[in-house]
XYZ file of N, CA and C in Angstrom:
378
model
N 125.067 -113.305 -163.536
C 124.755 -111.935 -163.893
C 123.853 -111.339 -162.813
N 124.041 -110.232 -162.544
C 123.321 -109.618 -161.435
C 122.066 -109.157 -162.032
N 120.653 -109.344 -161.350
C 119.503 -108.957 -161.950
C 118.560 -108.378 -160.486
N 118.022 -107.495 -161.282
C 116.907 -107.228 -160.259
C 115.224 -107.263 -160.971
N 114.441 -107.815 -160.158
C 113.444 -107.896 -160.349
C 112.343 -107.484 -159.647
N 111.373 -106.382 -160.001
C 110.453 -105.611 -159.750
C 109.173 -106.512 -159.155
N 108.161 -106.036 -158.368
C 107.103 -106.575 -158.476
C 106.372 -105.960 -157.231
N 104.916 -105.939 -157.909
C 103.629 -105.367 -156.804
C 103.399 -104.262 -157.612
N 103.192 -103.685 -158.588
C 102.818 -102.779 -159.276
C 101.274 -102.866 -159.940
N 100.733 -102.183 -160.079
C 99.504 -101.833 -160.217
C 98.196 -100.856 -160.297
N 97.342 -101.252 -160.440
C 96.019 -99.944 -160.052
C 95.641 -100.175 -159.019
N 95.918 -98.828 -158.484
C 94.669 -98.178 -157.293
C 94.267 -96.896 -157.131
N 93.505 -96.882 -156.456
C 92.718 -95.723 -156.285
C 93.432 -94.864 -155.404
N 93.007 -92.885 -155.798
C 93.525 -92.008 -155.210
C 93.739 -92.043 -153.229
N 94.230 -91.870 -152.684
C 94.404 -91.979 -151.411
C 94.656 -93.591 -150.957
N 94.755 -94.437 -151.813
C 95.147 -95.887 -151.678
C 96.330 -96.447 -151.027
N 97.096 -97.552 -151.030
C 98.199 -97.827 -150.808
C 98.893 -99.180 -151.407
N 100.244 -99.297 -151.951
C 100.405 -100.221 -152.381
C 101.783 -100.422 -152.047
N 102.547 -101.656 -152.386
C 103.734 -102.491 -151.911
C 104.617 -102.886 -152.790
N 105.673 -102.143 -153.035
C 106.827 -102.831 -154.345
C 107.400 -103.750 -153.752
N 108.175 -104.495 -154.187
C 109.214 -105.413 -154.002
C 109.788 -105.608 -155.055
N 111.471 -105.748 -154.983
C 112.546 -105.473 -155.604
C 113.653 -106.808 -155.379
N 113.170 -107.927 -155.944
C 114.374 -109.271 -155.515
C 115.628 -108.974 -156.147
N 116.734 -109.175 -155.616
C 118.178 -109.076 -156.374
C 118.933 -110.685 -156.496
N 119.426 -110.748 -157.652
C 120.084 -111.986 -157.232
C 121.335 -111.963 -158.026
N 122.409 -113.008 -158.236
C 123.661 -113.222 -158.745
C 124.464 -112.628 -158.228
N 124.323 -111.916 -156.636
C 125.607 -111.485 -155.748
C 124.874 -111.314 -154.517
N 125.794 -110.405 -153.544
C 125.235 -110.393 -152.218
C 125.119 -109.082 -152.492
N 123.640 -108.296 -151.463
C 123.555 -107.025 -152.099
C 123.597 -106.690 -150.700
N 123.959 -106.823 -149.822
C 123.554 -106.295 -148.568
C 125.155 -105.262 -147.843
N 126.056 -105.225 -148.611
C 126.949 -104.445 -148.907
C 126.618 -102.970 -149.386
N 125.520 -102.758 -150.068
C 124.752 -101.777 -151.320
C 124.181 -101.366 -150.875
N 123.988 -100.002 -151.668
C 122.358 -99.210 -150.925
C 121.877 -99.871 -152.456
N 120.808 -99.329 -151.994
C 119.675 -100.074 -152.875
C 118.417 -98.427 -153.178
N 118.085 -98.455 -154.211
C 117.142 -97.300 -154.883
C 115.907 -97.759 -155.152
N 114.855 -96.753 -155.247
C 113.996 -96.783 -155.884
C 113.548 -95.694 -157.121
N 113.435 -95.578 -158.444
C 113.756 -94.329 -159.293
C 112.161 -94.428 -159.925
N 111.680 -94.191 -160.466
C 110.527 -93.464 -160.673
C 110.344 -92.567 -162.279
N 109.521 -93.389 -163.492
C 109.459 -92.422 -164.641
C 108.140 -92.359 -165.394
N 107.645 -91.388 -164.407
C 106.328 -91.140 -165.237
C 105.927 -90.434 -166.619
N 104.647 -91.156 -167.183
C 104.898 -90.759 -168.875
C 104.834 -89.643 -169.280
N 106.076 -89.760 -170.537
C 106.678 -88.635 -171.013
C 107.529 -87.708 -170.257
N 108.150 -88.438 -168.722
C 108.940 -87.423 -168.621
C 110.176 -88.464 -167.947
N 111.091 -87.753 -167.702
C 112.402 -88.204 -167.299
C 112.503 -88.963 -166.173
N 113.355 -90.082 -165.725
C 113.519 -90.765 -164.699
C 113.858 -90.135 -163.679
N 112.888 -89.819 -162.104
C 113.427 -89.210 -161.048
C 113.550 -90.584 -159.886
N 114.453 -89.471 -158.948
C 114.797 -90.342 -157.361
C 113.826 -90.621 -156.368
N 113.256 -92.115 -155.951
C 111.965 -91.659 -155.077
C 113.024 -91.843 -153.870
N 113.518 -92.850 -153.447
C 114.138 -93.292 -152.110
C 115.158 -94.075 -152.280
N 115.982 -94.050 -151.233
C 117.303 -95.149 -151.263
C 117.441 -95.525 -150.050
N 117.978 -96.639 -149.211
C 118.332 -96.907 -148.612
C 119.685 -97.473 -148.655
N 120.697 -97.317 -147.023
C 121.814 -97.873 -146.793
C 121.972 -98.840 -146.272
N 123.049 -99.620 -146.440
C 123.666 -100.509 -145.598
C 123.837 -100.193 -144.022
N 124.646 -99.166 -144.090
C 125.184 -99.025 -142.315
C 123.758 -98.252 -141.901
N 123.301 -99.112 -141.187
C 122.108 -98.311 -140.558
C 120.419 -98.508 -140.751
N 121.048 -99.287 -142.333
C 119.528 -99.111 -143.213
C 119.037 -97.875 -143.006
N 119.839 -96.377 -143.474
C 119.463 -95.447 -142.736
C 118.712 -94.329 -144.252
N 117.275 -94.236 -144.248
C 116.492 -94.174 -145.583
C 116.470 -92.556 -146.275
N 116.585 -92.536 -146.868
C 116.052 -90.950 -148.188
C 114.923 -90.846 -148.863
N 114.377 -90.204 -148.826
C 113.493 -89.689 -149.494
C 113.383 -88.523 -150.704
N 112.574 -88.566 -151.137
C 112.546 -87.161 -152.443
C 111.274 -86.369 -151.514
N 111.480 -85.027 -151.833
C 110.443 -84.205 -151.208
C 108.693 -84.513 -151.488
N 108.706 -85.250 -152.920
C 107.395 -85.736 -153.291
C 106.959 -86.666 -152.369
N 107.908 -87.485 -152.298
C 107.009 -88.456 -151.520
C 107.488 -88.619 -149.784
N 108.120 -87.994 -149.563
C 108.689 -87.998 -147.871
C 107.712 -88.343 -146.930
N 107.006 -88.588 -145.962
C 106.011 -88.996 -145.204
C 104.796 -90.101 -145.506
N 105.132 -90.187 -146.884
C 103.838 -91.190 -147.621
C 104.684 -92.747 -148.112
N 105.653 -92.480 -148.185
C 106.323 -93.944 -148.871
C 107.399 -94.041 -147.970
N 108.007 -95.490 -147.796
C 108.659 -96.181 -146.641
C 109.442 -97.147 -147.522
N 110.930 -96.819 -147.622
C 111.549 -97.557 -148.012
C 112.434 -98.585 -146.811
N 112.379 -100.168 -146.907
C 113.028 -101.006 -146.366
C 114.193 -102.010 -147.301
N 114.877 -103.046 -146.577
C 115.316 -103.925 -146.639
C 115.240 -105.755 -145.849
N 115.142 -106.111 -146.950
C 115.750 -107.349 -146.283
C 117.006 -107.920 -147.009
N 118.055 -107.390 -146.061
C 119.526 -107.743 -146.019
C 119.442 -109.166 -146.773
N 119.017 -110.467 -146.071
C 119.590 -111.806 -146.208
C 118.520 -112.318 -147.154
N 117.489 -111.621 -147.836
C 116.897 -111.953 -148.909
C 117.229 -111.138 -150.127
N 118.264 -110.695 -150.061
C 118.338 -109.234 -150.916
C 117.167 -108.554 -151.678
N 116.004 -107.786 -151.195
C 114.700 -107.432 -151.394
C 115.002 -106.279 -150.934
N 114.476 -105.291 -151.438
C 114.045 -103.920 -151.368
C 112.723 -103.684 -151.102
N 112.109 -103.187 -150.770
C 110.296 -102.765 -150.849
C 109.950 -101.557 -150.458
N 109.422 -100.766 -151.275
C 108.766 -99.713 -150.904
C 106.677 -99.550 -150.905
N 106.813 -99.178 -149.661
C 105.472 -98.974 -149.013
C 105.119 -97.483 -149.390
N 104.195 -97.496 -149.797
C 103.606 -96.463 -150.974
C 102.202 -96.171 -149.920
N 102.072 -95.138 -149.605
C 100.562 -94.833 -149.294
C 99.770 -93.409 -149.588
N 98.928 -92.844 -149.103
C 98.343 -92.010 -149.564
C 98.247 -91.203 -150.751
N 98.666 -92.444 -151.755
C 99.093 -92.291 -153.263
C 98.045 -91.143 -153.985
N 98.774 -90.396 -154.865
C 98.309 -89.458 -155.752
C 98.025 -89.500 -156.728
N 97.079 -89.387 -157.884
C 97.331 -89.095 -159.644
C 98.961 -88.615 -159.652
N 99.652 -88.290 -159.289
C 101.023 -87.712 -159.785
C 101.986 -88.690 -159.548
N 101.947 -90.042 -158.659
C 102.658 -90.819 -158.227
C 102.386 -91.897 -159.652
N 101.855 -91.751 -160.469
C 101.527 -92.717 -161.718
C 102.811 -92.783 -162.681
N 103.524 -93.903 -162.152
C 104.760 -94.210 -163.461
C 104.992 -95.463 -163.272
N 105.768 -96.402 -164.154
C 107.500 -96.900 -164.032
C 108.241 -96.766 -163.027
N 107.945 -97.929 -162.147
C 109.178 -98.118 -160.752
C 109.648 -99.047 -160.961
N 111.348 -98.344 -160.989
C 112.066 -99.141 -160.784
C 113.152 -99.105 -159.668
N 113.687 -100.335 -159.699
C 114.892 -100.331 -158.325
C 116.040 -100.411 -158.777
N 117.220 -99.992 -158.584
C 118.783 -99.763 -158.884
C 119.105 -100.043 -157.651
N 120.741 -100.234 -157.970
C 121.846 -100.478 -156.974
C 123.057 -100.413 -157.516
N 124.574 -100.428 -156.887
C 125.562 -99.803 -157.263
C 126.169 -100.932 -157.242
N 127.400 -101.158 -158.771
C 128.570 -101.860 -158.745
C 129.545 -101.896 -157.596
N 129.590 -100.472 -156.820
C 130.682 -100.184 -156.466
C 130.339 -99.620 -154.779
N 130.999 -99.645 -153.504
C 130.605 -99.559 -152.422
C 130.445 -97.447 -152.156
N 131.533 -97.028 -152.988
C 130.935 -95.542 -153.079
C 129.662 -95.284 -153.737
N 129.357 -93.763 -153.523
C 128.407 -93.508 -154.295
C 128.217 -92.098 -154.038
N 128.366 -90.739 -154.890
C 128.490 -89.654 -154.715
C 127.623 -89.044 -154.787
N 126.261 -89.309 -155.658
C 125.219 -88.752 -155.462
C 124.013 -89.628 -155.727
N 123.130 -89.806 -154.678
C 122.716 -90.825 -154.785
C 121.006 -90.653 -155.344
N 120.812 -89.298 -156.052
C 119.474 -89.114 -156.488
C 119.826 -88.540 -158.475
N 121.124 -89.521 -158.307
C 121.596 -89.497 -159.972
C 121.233 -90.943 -160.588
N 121.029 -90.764 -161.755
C 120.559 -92.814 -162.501
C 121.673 -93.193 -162.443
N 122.863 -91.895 -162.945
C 124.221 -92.797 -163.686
C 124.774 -93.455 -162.416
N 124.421 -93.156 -161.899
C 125.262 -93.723 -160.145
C 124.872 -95.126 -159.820
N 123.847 -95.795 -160.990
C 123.916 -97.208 -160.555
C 123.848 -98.113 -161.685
N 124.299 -99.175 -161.384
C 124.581 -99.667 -162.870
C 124.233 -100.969 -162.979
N 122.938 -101.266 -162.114
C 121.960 -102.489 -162.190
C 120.292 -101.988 -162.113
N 119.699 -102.100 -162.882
C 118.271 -101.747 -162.736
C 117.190 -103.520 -163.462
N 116.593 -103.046 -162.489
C 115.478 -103.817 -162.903
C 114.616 -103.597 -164.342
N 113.675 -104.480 -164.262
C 112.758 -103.719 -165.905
C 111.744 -103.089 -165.840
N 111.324 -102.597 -164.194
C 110.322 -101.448 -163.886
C 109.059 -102.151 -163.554
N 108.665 -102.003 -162.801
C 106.459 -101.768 -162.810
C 106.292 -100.939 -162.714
N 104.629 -100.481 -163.395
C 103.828 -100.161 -163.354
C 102.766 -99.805 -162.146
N 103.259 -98.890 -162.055
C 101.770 -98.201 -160.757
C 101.088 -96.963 -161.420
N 99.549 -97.296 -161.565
C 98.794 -96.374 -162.115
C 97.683 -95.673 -160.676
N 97.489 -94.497 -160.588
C 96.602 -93.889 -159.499
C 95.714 -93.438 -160.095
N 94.502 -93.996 -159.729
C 93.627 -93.153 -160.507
C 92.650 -92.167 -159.597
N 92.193 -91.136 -160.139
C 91.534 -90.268 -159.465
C 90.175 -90.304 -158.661
């Protein structure tokens, strides 16, 4: 069964920086882009970043564009996003997704992936 598993989530302080990591296992993921989605409390799951295969070539959401750094490691299947000059507003539920399927039509949609992890926790405090 394909699983992904979250980790590096936590407290820190406003202007801080912190490190997700996203292990995948029960296939090869290096075929896949790979996500990072984002649901802070009480509100709906948004898109932080994705990365590709051809290129490892990265996206961003306008929130966080210049402050967070999404990578890969292909032959470990790991995701990680580098989080810095973190905000009170960056405080949710991260999680990482990836796609069954080698298309993908819009890639700052949930339904578009159909493996997620079970999320961490990153709290910013002021």
């Amino acid at each position: 069964q394909v699983q992904l598993v979250e980790s590096g989530g936590g407290l820190v302080q406003a202007g801080g920086s912190l490190r997700l990591s996203c292990a995948g296992s029960g296939r090869s993921f290096s075929f896949y882009p790979m996500a990072w989605f984002r649901q802070p409390p009480g509100k709906e799951r948004e898109f932080v970043a994705l990365i590709t295969r051809s290129g490892s070539i990265p996206y961003y959401s306008d929130s966080v564009k210049g402050r967070f750094t999404i990578s890969r490691d292909n032959a470990g299947n790991t995701v990680y996003l580098e989080m810095g000059s973190l905000k009170p507003e960056d405080t949710a539920v991260y999680y990482c997704a990836t796609t069954s399927t080698l298309a993908i039509r819009d890639y700052a949609r949930p339904t578009e992936y159909a493996y997620w992890g079970q999320g961490t926790q990153v709290t910013v405090s002021s």
